[in-house]
């Protein structure tokens, strides 16, 4: 009897485990795993949205062990912010997006998963738009372009955000595009510093935009996001400085001046004509 009970129990356990394995392997796996990274803020995205199951994301690098973001455990989302686990920016990482039965608290290696493409933050993050300001010299013949490096999500010990240059150093450069506000022809100035002085024509308004570049890269991630343009005010141009409204006032003043001048001339001519007629009508004096 005891032997029979043991055999039946063993058979039931085997059947149960077999059903569990079959059930877990039937779970859909994630697809189209894609990395999205700007200024070292990195998100992993995938498809499809889960129905009746959840996703858990784990990640490891060649130099780091497997880790999980608590916000991406048994989640219904199709993206996971992994920025906090990628601070070793020169390491190469792989992520597993694991499909798990909904409502279970068990962990097992048999759950199906999809492996992401390799991702190295230092080589693949896109550099976002920097901020910049313009300053003209007193003679209005030069413009100094002052660039502020973009911030990363990572902080220094004093809680301030680390700039992207703290990671890329001399491997971060900028293209500065500039052109006359009245023209479409662009010129380019390249610099690996945060300040550059550019010669301009006095009296002209110039527009500037800045684009980050990582010279060591050869693919589409080499160029970062270009900024919207900023323009200097025009100098020495009447219309540029004061606009059409003041021009209208000047035109009206000129027209009024002409009318007044003509009126005065007409009045003077009429007075002279009257005086001449009076002289003609005066009797001659006796000699």
Coordinates of N, CA and C in Angstrom, one line a residue, residues 50-273:
X50 N 0.9 42.7 -23.0 CA 0.6 41.4 -22.5 C -0.9 41.2 -22.2
X51 N -1.4 40.1 -22.5 CA -2.8 39.7 -22.1 C -2.7 38.4 -21.4
X52 N -3.1 38.4 -20.1 CA -3.1 37.2 -19.3 C -1.7 36.8 -18.8
X53 N -0.7 37.6 -19.0 CA 0.6 37.4 -18.4 C 1.3 38.7 -18.2
X54 N 2.5 38.7 -17.6 CA 3.3 39.9 -17.4 C 4.7 39.8 -17.9
X55 N 5.4 40.9 -17.8 CA 6.9 40.9 -18.2 C 7.7 41.2 -17.0
X56 N 8.9 40.6 -16.9 CA 10.0 41.0 -16.0 C 11.2 41.2 -16.8
X57 N 11.9 42.3 -16.5 CA 13.1 42.7 -17.2 C 14.4 42.5 -16.3
X58 N 15.4 41.8 -16.8 CA 16.6 41.8 -16.1 C 17.8 42.1 -17.0
X59 N 18.9 42.6 -16.5 CA 19.9 43.1 -17.3 C 21.3 42.8 -16.7
X60 N 22.3 42.5 -17.6 CA 23.6 42.3 -17.1 C 24.6 42.8 -18.1
X61 N 25.8 43.1 -17.7 CA 26.9 43.5 -18.6 C 28.1 42.5 -18.5
X62 N 29.0 42.8 -19.4 CA 30.2 42.0 -19.3 C 31.0 42.2 -18.0
X63 N 30.8 43.4 -17.4 CA 31.5 43.7 -16.2 C 30.5 43.7 -15.0
X64 N 29.2 43.5 -15.2 CA 28.2 43.6 -14.1 C 27.4 42.4 -14.1
X65 N 26.8 42.1 -12.9 CA 26.0 41.0 -12.7 C 24.5 41.3 -13.1
X66 N 23.7 40.2 -13.1 CA 22.3 40.4 -13.4 C 21.6 41.3 -12.4
X67 N 20.8 42.2 -12.9 CA 20.1 43.1 -12.0 C 18.7 43.3 -12.5
X68 N 17.8 43.8 -11.7 CA 16.4 44.1 -12.1 C 16.0 45.5 -11.6
X69 N 15.2 46.2 -12.4 CA 14.6 47.4 -12.0 C 13.3 47.0 -11.3
X70 N 13.1 47.4 -10.0 CA 11.8 47.0 -9.3 C 10.6 47.4 -10.1
X71 N 10.6 48.5 -10.8 CA 9.5 49.0 -11.6 C 9.2 48.1 -12.8
X72 N 10.1 47.2 -13.1 CA 9.9 46.4 -14.3 C 9.8 44.9 -14.0
X73 N 9.3 44.6 -12.8 CA 9.0 43.2 -12.4 C 7.5 43.0 -12.4
X74 N 7.2 41.9 -13.2 CA 5.8 41.6 -13.4 C 4.9 42.8 -13.8
X75 N 5.4 43.4 -14.8 CA 4.8 44.6 -15.3 C 3.9 44.4 -16.5
X76 N 2.9 45.2 -16.7 CA 2.1 45.2 -17.9 C 2.6 46.2 -19.0
X77 N 3.6 46.9 -18.6 CA 4.1 47.9 -19.6 C 4.9 47.2 -20.7
X78 N 5.2 47.9 -21.7 CA 6.1 47.4 -22.8 C 7.3 48.3 -23.0
X79 N 7.7 48.9 -21.9 CA 9.0 49.6 -21.8 C 9.5 49.6 -20.4
X80 N 10.8 49.8 -20.3 CA 11.5 49.8 -19.0 C 12.6 50.7 -19.0
X81 N 12.6 51.7 -18.0 CA 13.7 52.6 -17.9 C 14.9 51.9 -17.1
X82 N 16.0 51.7 -17.8 CA 17.1 51.0 -17.2 C 18.3 51.9 -16.9
X83 N 18.0 53.2 -17.0 CA 19.1 54.2 -16.8 C 19.9 53.9 -15.5
X84 N 19.2 53.6 -14.4 CA 19.9 53.5 -13.1 C 20.8 52.2 -13.1
X85 N 20.6 51.3 -14.0 CA 21.4 50.1 -14.0 C 22.6 50.1 -15.0
X86 N 22.7 51.3 -15.7 CA 23.7 51.4 -16.8 C 24.8 52.4 -16.5
X87 N 25.1 52.6 -15.3 CA 26.0 53.7 -15.0 C 27.5 53.3 -15.4
X88 N 27.8 52.1 -15.6 CA 29.1 51.7 -16.2 C 28.9 51.9 -17.7
X89 N 29.0 53.2 -18.2 CA 28.6 53.5 -19.5 C 29.4 52.9 -20.6
X90 N 30.6 52.4 -20.3 CA 31.5 51.8 -21.4 C 31.3 50.2 -21.4
X91 N 30.5 49.7 -20.5 CA 30.2 48.3 -20.5 C 29.2 48.0 -21.6
X92 N 29.1 46.7 -22.0 CA 28.2 46.2 -23.0 C 27.1 45.4 -22.3
X93 N 25.8 45.8 -22.5 CA 24.8 45.1 -21.7 C 23.8 44.3 -22.6
X94 N 23.2 43.3 -22.0 CA 22.1 42.5 -22.6 C 21.0 42.5 -21.6
X95 N 19.8 42.6 -22.1 CA 18.6 42.5 -21.3 C 17.8 41.3 -21.7
X96 N 17.1 40.7 -20.7 CA 16.1 39.6 -20.9 C 14.8 40.2 -20.6
X97 N 13.8 40.0 -21.5 CA 12.4 40.4 -21.2 C 11.7 39.0 -21.0
X98 N 11.3 38.7 -19.8 CA 10.8 37.4 -19.4 C 9.3 37.5 -19.4
X99 N 8.6 36.5 -20.0 CA 7.2 36.4 -19.9 C 6.8 35.5 -18.8
X100 N 5.9 35.9 -17.9 CA 5.6 35.2 -16.7 C 4.1 35.1 -16.5
X101 N 3.6 33.9 -16.0 CA 2.1 33.8 -15.8 C 1.6 34.9 -14.9
X102 N 0.5 35.4 -15.2 CA -0.1 36.5 -14.3 C -0.6 35.9 -13.0
X103 N -0.2 36.6 -11.9 CA -0.7 36.2 -10.6 C 0.1 35.2 -9.9
X104 N 1.2 34.7 -10.5 CA 2.1 33.8 -9.8 C 3.2 34.5 -9.1
X105 N 3.7 34.0 -7.9 CA 4.8 34.6 -7.2 C 6.0 33.7 -7.3
X106 N 5.9 32.6 -8.1 CA 7.0 31.7 -8.2 C 8.0 32.2 -9.3
X107 N 9.3 31.9 -9.1 CA 10.3 32.3 -10.0 C 10.9 31.0 -10.5
X108 N 11.1 30.9 -11.8 CA 11.7 29.7 -12.4 C 12.4 30.0 -13.7
X109 N 13.5 29.3 -13.9 CA 14.3 29.6 -15.1 C 13.6 29.2 -16.4
X110 N 12.5 28.4 -16.3 CA 11.9 27.8 -17.4 C 11.0 28.8 -18.1
X111 N 10.7 30.0 -17.5 CA 9.8 30.9 -18.2 C 10.5 31.4 -19.5
X112 N 9.7 31.6 -20.6 CA 10.4 32.0 -21.8 C 10.8 33.5 -21.8
X113 N 11.8 33.8 -22.5 CA 12.2 35.2 -22.5 C 12.9 35.5 -23.9
X114 N 13.0 36.8 -24.1 CA 13.7 37.3 -25.4 C 14.9 38.1 -25.0
X115 N 16.0 37.9 -25.7 CA 17.2 38.6 -25.4 C 17.3 39.9 -26.3
X116 N 17.7 41.0 -25.7 CA 17.8 42.2 -26.4 C 19.1 42.3 -27.2
X117 N 19.1 43.2 -28.2 CA 20.4 43.4 -28.9 C 21.4 44.0 -27.9
X118 N 22.7 43.9 -28.1 CA 23.7 44.4 -27.2 C 23.6 45.9 -27.2
X119 N 23.9 46.5 -26.1 CA 23.8 48.0 -25.9 C 25.0 48.5 -25.1
X120 N 25.8 49.4 -25.7 CA 26.9 50.1 -25.0 C 26.6 51.6 -24.9
X121 N 26.2 52.1 -23.7 CA 25.8 53.5 -23.6 C 26.7 54.5 -24.2
X122 N 28.0 54.3 -23.9 CA 29.0 55.3 -24.4 C 29.0 55.3 -25.9
X123 N 28.8 54.2 -26.6 CA 28.9 54.2 -28.1 C 27.6 54.4 -28.8
X124 N 26.4 54.3 -28.0 CA 25.2 54.3 -28.7 C 24.2 55.4 -28.3
X125 N 24.4 56.0 -27.1 CA 23.5 57.1 -26.7 C 23.6 58.3 -27.6
X126 N 22.4 58.9 -27.9 CA 22.4 60.1 -28.8 C 22.6 61.3 -27.9
X127 N 23.4 62.3 -28.4 CA 23.6 63.5 -27.6 C 22.4 64.5 -27.9
X128 N 21.7 64.9 -26.9 CA 20.6 65.8 -27.1 C 21.0 67.3 -27.3
X129 N 20.0 68.1 -27.5 CA 20.2 69.5 -27.8 C 20.9 70.2 -26.6
X130 N 22.0 70.9 -26.8 CA 22.6 71.7 -25.8 C 21.9 73.1 -25.7
X131 N 22.2 73.8 -24.7 CA 21.7 75.2 -24.6 C 22.9 76.1 -25.0
X132 N 22.6 77.3 -25.5 CA 23.7 78.2 -25.8 C 23.2 79.7 -25.8
X133 N 24.1 80.6 -25.6 CA 23.8 82.0 -25.6 C 24.7 82.7 -26.5
X134 N 24.3 83.9 -26.9 CA 25.1 84.7 -27.9 C 25.5 86.1 -27.2
X135 N 26.7 86.5 -27.5 CA 27.1 87.8 -27.0 C 28.0 88.5 -28.0
X136 N 27.5 89.7 -28.4 CA 28.3 90.5 -29.4 C 29.3 91.4 -28.7
X137 N 30.4 91.7 -29.4 CA 31.3 92.7 -28.9 C 30.8 94.1 -29.1
X138 N 31.5 95.1 -28.5 CA 31.0 96.5 -28.6 C 31.0 97.0 -30.0
X139 N 31.9 96.6 -30.8 CA 32.0 97.0 -32.2 C 31.0 96.3 -33.1
X140 N 30.3 95.3 -32.6 CA 29.3 94.6 -33.3 C 29.9 93.9 -34.5
X141 N 31.1 93.4 -34.4 CA 31.8 92.7 -35.5 C 32.1 91.3 -35.2
X142 N 31.9 90.9 -33.9 CA 32.1 89.5 -33.5 C 31.0 89.0 -32.6
X143 N 30.7 87.8 -32.7 CA 29.7 87.1 -31.8 C 30.4 86.0 -31.0
X144 N 30.2 86.0 -29.7 CA 30.7 84.8 -28.9 C 29.6 83.9 -28.7
X145 N 29.8 82.6 -29.1 CA 28.8 81.6 -28.9 C 29.2 80.8 -27.7
X146 N 28.4 80.8 -26.6 CA 28.7 80.1 -25.4 C 27.7 78.9 -25.2
X147 N 28.3 77.7 -25.2 CA 27.5 76.5 -25.2 C 27.5 75.8 -23.8
X148 N 26.3 75.4 -23.4 CA 26.2 74.6 -22.1 C 26.0 73.2 -22.5
X149 N 26.9 72.3 -22.0 CA 26.7 70.8 -22.3 C 25.4 70.3 -21.7
X150 N 24.8 69.4 -22.4 CA 23.6 68.7 -21.9 C 23.9 68.0 -20.6
X151 N 22.9 67.9 -19.7 CA 23.0 67.2 -18.5 C 22.6 65.7 -18.7
X152 N 23.2 64.8 -17.9 CA 22.8 63.4 -17.9 C 21.9 63.2 -16.7
X153 N 21.3 62.0 -16.6 CA 20.4 61.7 -15.4 C 21.3 61.4 -14.2
X154 N 22.6 61.2 -14.3 CA 23.4 60.8 -13.2 C 23.9 62.1 -12.4
X155 N 24.1 61.9 -11.1 CA 24.4 63.0 -10.2 C 25.8 62.9 -9.6
X156 N 26.4 64.0 -9.3 CA 27.6 64.1 -8.6 C 27.4 63.9 -7.1
X157 N 28.4 63.9 -6.3 CA 28.3 63.7 -4.9 C 27.5 64.9 -4.2
X158 N 27.6 66.1 -4.9 CA 26.9 67.2 -4.4 C 25.4 67.3 -4.9
X159 N 24.9 66.3 -5.5 CA 23.6 66.2 -6.0 C 23.3 66.9 -7.3
X160 N 24.3 67.6 -7.9 CA 24.1 68.2 -9.2 C 24.2 67.2 -10.3
X161 N 23.5 67.5 -11.4 CA 23.6 66.5 -12.5 C 25.0 66.6 -13.2
X162 N 25.5 65.4 -13.6 CA 26.7 65.4 -14.3 C 26.4 65.7 -15.8
X163 N 27.3 66.5 -16.4 CA 27.1 66.9 -17.8 C 27.6 65.7 -18.7
X164 N 27.2 65.8 -19.9 CA 27.6 64.8 -20.9 C 29.1 64.8 -21.1
X165 N 29.7 66.0 -21.0 CA 31.2 66.1 -21.2 C 32.0 65.4 -20.1
X166 N 31.4 65.2 -18.9 CA 32.1 64.5 -17.9 C 32.3 63.0 -18.3
X167 N 31.6 62.6 -19.2 CA 31.7 61.2 -19.7 C 32.5 61.1 -21.0
X168 N 32.3 62.1 -21.9 CA 33.0 62.1 -23.2 C 34.2 63.0 -23.3
X169 N 34.4 63.9 -22.4 CA 35.6 64.8 -22.4 C 35.9 65.3 -23.8
X170 N 37.1 65.1 -24.3 CA 37.5 65.7 -25.6 C 36.9 65.0 -26.7
X171 N 36.1 63.9 -26.5 CA 35.4 63.2 -27.6 C 34.0 63.9 -27.9
X172 N 33.7 65.0 -27.3 CA 32.5 65.7 -27.5 C 32.9 67.0 -28.2
X173 N 32.3 67.3 -29.4 CA 32.5 68.5 -30.1 C 31.2 69.1 -30.6
X174 N 31.3 70.2 -31.2 CA 30.0 70.9 -31.7 C 30.2 71.5 -33.1
X175 N 29.2 71.3 -33.9 CA 29.1 72.1 -35.2 C 28.2 73.3 -34.9
X176 N 28.7 74.5 -35.2 CA 28.0 75.7 -35.1 C 27.6 76.2 -36.5
X177 N 26.3 76.3 -36.8 CA 25.9 76.8 -38.1 C 25.4 78.2 -37.9
X178 N 25.8 79.1 -38.8 CA 25.4 80.5 -38.7 C 25.2 81.0 -40.1
X179 N 24.3 82.0 -40.2 CA 23.9 82.6 -41.5 C 23.3 84.0 -41.2
X180 N 23.3 84.9 -42.3 CA 22.7 86.1 -42.2 C 21.2 85.9 -42.1
X181 N 20.5 86.7 -41.3 CA 19.0 86.5 -41.2 C 18.3 86.8 -42.5
X182 N 18.9 87.5 -43.4 CA 18.3 87.8 -44.7 C 18.7 86.9 -45.7
X183 N 19.5 85.8 -45.4 CA 20.0 84.9 -46.4 C 19.8 83.4 -45.9
X184 N 19.9 82.5 -46.9 CA 19.8 81.1 -46.5 C 21.1 80.3 -46.6
X185 N 22.1 81.0 -47.0 CA 23.4 80.4 -47.1 C 24.1 80.2 -45.7
X186 N 24.4 79.0 -45.4 CA 24.9 78.7 -44.0 C 26.4 78.4 -44.1
X187 N 27.1 78.9 -43.0 CA 28.5 78.5 -42.8 C 28.6 77.7 -41.5
X188 N 29.7 76.9 -41.4 CA 29.9 76.0 -40.2 C 31.2 76.3 -39.5
X189 N 31.1 76.4 -38.2 CA 32.3 76.5 -37.4 C 32.4 75.3 -36.5
X190 N 33.5 74.6 -36.4 CA 33.6 73.4 -35.6 C 34.5 73.7 -34.4
X191 N 34.1 73.2 -33.2 CA 34.8 73.4 -32.0 C 34.7 72.2 -31.1
X192 N 35.7 71.9 -30.3 CA 35.6 70.9 -29.2 C 35.6 71.6 -27.8
X193 N 35.4 72.9 -27.8 CA 35.3 73.7 -26.6 C 33.9 74.2 -26.4
X194 N 33.6 74.9 -25.4 CA 32.3 75.5 -25.1 C 32.1 76.9 -25.5
X195 N 33.2 77.6 -26.0 CA 33.1 78.9 -26.4 C 33.8 79.1 -27.7
X196 N 33.2 79.9 -28.6 CA 33.9 80.2 -29.8 C 33.5 81.6 -30.3
X197 N 34.4 82.3 -30.9 CA 34.1 83.7 -31.4 C 34.1 83.7 -32.9
X198 N 33.0 84.3 -33.4 CA 32.8 84.2 -34.9 C 32.7 85.7 -35.4
X199 N 33.4 85.9 -36.5 CA 33.4 87.3 -37.1 C 32.1 87.4 -37.9
X200 N 31.5 88.6 -37.8 CA 30.3 88.9 -38.5 C 30.4 90.3 -39.2
X201 N 29.5 90.6 -40.1 CA 29.5 91.9 -40.8 C 28.7 92.9 -39.9
X202 N 29.2 94.0 -39.6 CA 28.6 95.0 -38.8 C 27.3 95.5 -39.5
X203 N 26.3 95.6 -38.7 CA 25.0 96.1 -39.2 C 24.1 94.9 -39.6
X204 N 24.6 93.7 -39.6 CA 23.7 92.6 -40.1 C 23.3 91.7 -38.9
X205 N 22.1 91.2 -39.0 CA 21.6 90.2 -38.0 C 22.0 88.8 -38.4
X206 N 22.5 88.0 -37.5 CA 23.0 86.7 -37.8 C 22.2 85.7 -36.9
X207 N 21.9 84.5 -37.5 CA 21.3 83.4 -36.7 C 22.2 82.3 -36.5
X208 N 22.1 81.6 -35.4 CA 23.0 80.5 -35.0 C 22.2 79.3 -34.5
X209 N 22.7 78.1 -34.8 CA 22.2 76.9 -34.2 C 23.4 76.0 -34.0
X210 N 23.3 75.1 -33.0 CA 24.4 74.2 -32.5 C 24.0 72.8 -32.6
X211 N 24.9 71.9 -33.0 CA 24.7 70.5 -33.1 C 25.8 69.7 -32.5
X212 N 25.6 68.9 -31.5 CA 26.7 68.1 -30.9 C 27.2 67.0 -31.9
X213 N 28.4 66.6 -31.7 CA 29.0 65.6 -32.6 C 30.0 64.8 -31.8
X214 N 30.0 63.5 -31.9 CA 31.0 62.6 -31.3 C 31.9 62.1 -32.5
X215 N 33.1 62.8 -32.6 CA 34.0 62.5 -33.8 C 34.4 61.1 -33.9
X216 N 34.5 60.3 -32.8 CA 35.0 59.0 -32.9 C 34.0 58.0 -33.5
X217 N 32.7 58.4 -33.6 CA 31.7 57.5 -34.1 C 31.6 57.6 -35.6
X218 N 31.2 56.5 -36.3 CA 31.1 56.5 -37.7 C 29.7 56.3 -38.2
X219 N 28.7 55.9 -37.3 CA 27.4 55.6 -37.7 C 26.4 56.8 -37.5
X220 N 25.1 56.6 -37.6 CA 24.1 57.6 -37.5 C 24.1 58.3 -36.1
X221 N 24.7 57.7 -35.1 CA 24.7 58.3 -33.8 C 25.8 59.3 -33.6
X222 N 26.6 59.5 -34.7 CA 27.7 60.5 -34.6 C 27.2 61.9 -34.4
X223 N 26.1 62.3 -35.0 CA 25.5 63.6 -34.9 C 24.4 63.6 -33.9
X224 N 24.4 64.6 -33.0 CA 23.3 64.7 -32.0 C 22.2 65.6 -32.5
X225 N 21.3 66.0 -31.6 CA 20.1 66.8 -32.0 C 20.5 68.3 -32.2
X226 N 20.1 68.9 -33.3 CA 20.5 70.3 -33.5 C 19.5 71.2 -32.8
X227 N 19.9 72.3 -32.3 CA 19.1 73.3 -31.6 C 18.3 74.1 -32.5
X228 N 17.2 74.7 -32.1 CA 16.5 75.8 -32.8 C 17.4 77.0 -32.9
X229 N 17.2 77.8 -34.0 CA 18.1 78.9 -34.2 C 17.9 80.1 -33.2
X230 N 18.9 80.8 -32.8 CA 18.8 82.1 -32.1 C 19.5 83.1 -32.9
X231 N 19.0 84.4 -32.9 CA 19.5 85.4 -33.8 C 19.9 86.6 -33.0
X232 N 20.9 87.3 -33.5 CA 21.3 88.6 -32.9 C 20.4 89.7 -33.5
X233 N 20.2 90.8 -32.7 CA 19.5 91.9 -33.2 C 20.3 92.6 -34.3
X234 N 19.6 93.2 -35.3 CA 20.3 93.9 -36.4 C 20.8 95.2 -35.8
X235 N 21.9 95.7 -36.4 CA 22.5 96.9 -36.0 C 22.7 97.8 -37.2
X236 N 22.4 99.2 -37.0 CA 22.7 100.1 -38.1 C 21.7 100.1 -39.2
X237 N 20.7 99.3 -39.1 CA 19.6 99.2 -40.1 C 18.4 99.9 -39.6
X238 N 17.9 100.9 -40.3 CA 16.8 101.7 -39.8 C 15.5 100.8 -39.6
X239 N 15.3 100.0 -40.7 CA 14.1 99.1 -40.6 C 14.3 98.0 -39.6
X240 N 15.5 97.5 -39.5 CA 15.8 96.4 -38.6 C 15.7 96.9 -37.2
X241 N 16.1 98.1 -36.9 CA 16.1 98.6 -35.5 C 14.7 99.1 -35.1
X242 N 14.0 99.8 -36.0 CA 12.8 100.4 -35.6 C 11.5 99.9 -36.2
X243 N 11.7 99.1 -37.3 CA 10.5 98.5 -37.8 C 9.7 99.4 -38.7
X244 N 8.7 98.8 -39.4 CA 7.9 99.6 -40.4 C 7.0 100.6 -39.8
X245 N 6.6 100.4 -38.5 CA 5.7 101.4 -37.9 C 6.3 102.8 -37.8
X246 N 7.6 102.8 -37.4 CA 8.2 104.1 -37.3 C 8.5 104.7 -38.7
X247 N 8.7 103.8 -39.7 CA 8.9 104.3 -41.1 C 7.6 105.0 -41.6
X248 N 6.4 104.4 -41.2 CA 5.2 105.0 -41.6 C 5.0 106.4 -41.0
X249 N 5.4 106.6 -39.8 CA 5.4 107.9 -39.1 C 6.3 108.9 -39.8
X250 N 7.5 108.4 -40.2 CA 8.4 109.3 -40.9 C 7.8 109.8 -42.2
X251 N 7.2 108.8 -43.0 CA 6.6 109.1 -44.3 C 5.5 110.2 -44.1
X252 N 4.7 110.0 -43.1 CA 3.6 110.9 -42.8 C 4.2 112.3 -42.5
X253 N 5.2 112.3 -41.7 CA 5.9 113.6 -41.4 C 6.4 114.3 -42.6
X254 N 7.0 113.5 -43.5 CA 7.6 114.1 -44.7 C 6.4 114.7 -45.6
X255 N 5.3 113.9 -45.7 CA 4.2 114.4 -46.5 C 3.6 115.7 -45.9
X256 N 3.5 115.7 -44.6 CA 3.0 116.9 -43.9 C 3.9 118.1 -44.2
X257 N 5.2 117.8 -44.1 CA 6.2 118.9 -44.3 C 6.0 119.5 -45.8
X258 N 5.8 118.6 -46.7 CA 5.6 119.0 -48.1 C 4.4 119.9 -48.2
X259 N 3.3 119.4 -47.6 CA 2.0 120.1 -47.7 C 2.1 121.5 -47.1
X260 N 2.8 121.6 -45.9 CA 3.0 122.9 -45.2 C 3.8 123.8 -46.1
X261 N 4.9 123.2 -46.6 CA 5.8 124.1 -47.5 C 5.1 124.6 -48.7
X262 N 4.3 123.8 -49.3 CA 3.5 124.2 -50.5 C 2.5 125.2 -50.1
X263 N 1.8 125.0 -49.0 CA 0.8 126.0 -48.5 C 1.4 127.4 -48.2
X264 N 2.6 127.4 -47.6 CA 3.3 128.6 -47.3 C 3.7 129.3 -48.6
X265 N 4.2 128.5 -49.6 CA 4.6 129.1 -50.8 C 3.4 129.7 -51.6
X266 N 2.3 129.0 -51.6 CA 1.1 129.5 -52.2 C 0.6 130.8 -51.5
X267 N 0.6 130.8 -50.2 CA 0.2 132.0 -49.4 C 1.1 133.2 -49.7
X268 N 2.4 133.0 -49.8 CA 3.3 134.1 -50.1 C 3.1 134.6 -51.5
X269 N 2.8 133.7 -52.5 CA 2.6 134.2 -53.8 C 1.4 135.0 -53.9
X270 N 0.3 134.6 -53.2 CA -1.0 135.3 -53.2 C -0.8 136.7 -52.6
X271 N 0.0 136.8 -51.5 CA 0.2 138.1 -50.9 C 1.0 139.0 -51.8
X272 N 2.0 138.5 -52.5 CA 2.8 139.3 -53.4 C 1.9 139.8 -54.5
X273 N 1.1 138.9 -55.1 CA 0.2 139.3 -56.2 C -0.8 140.4 -55.7

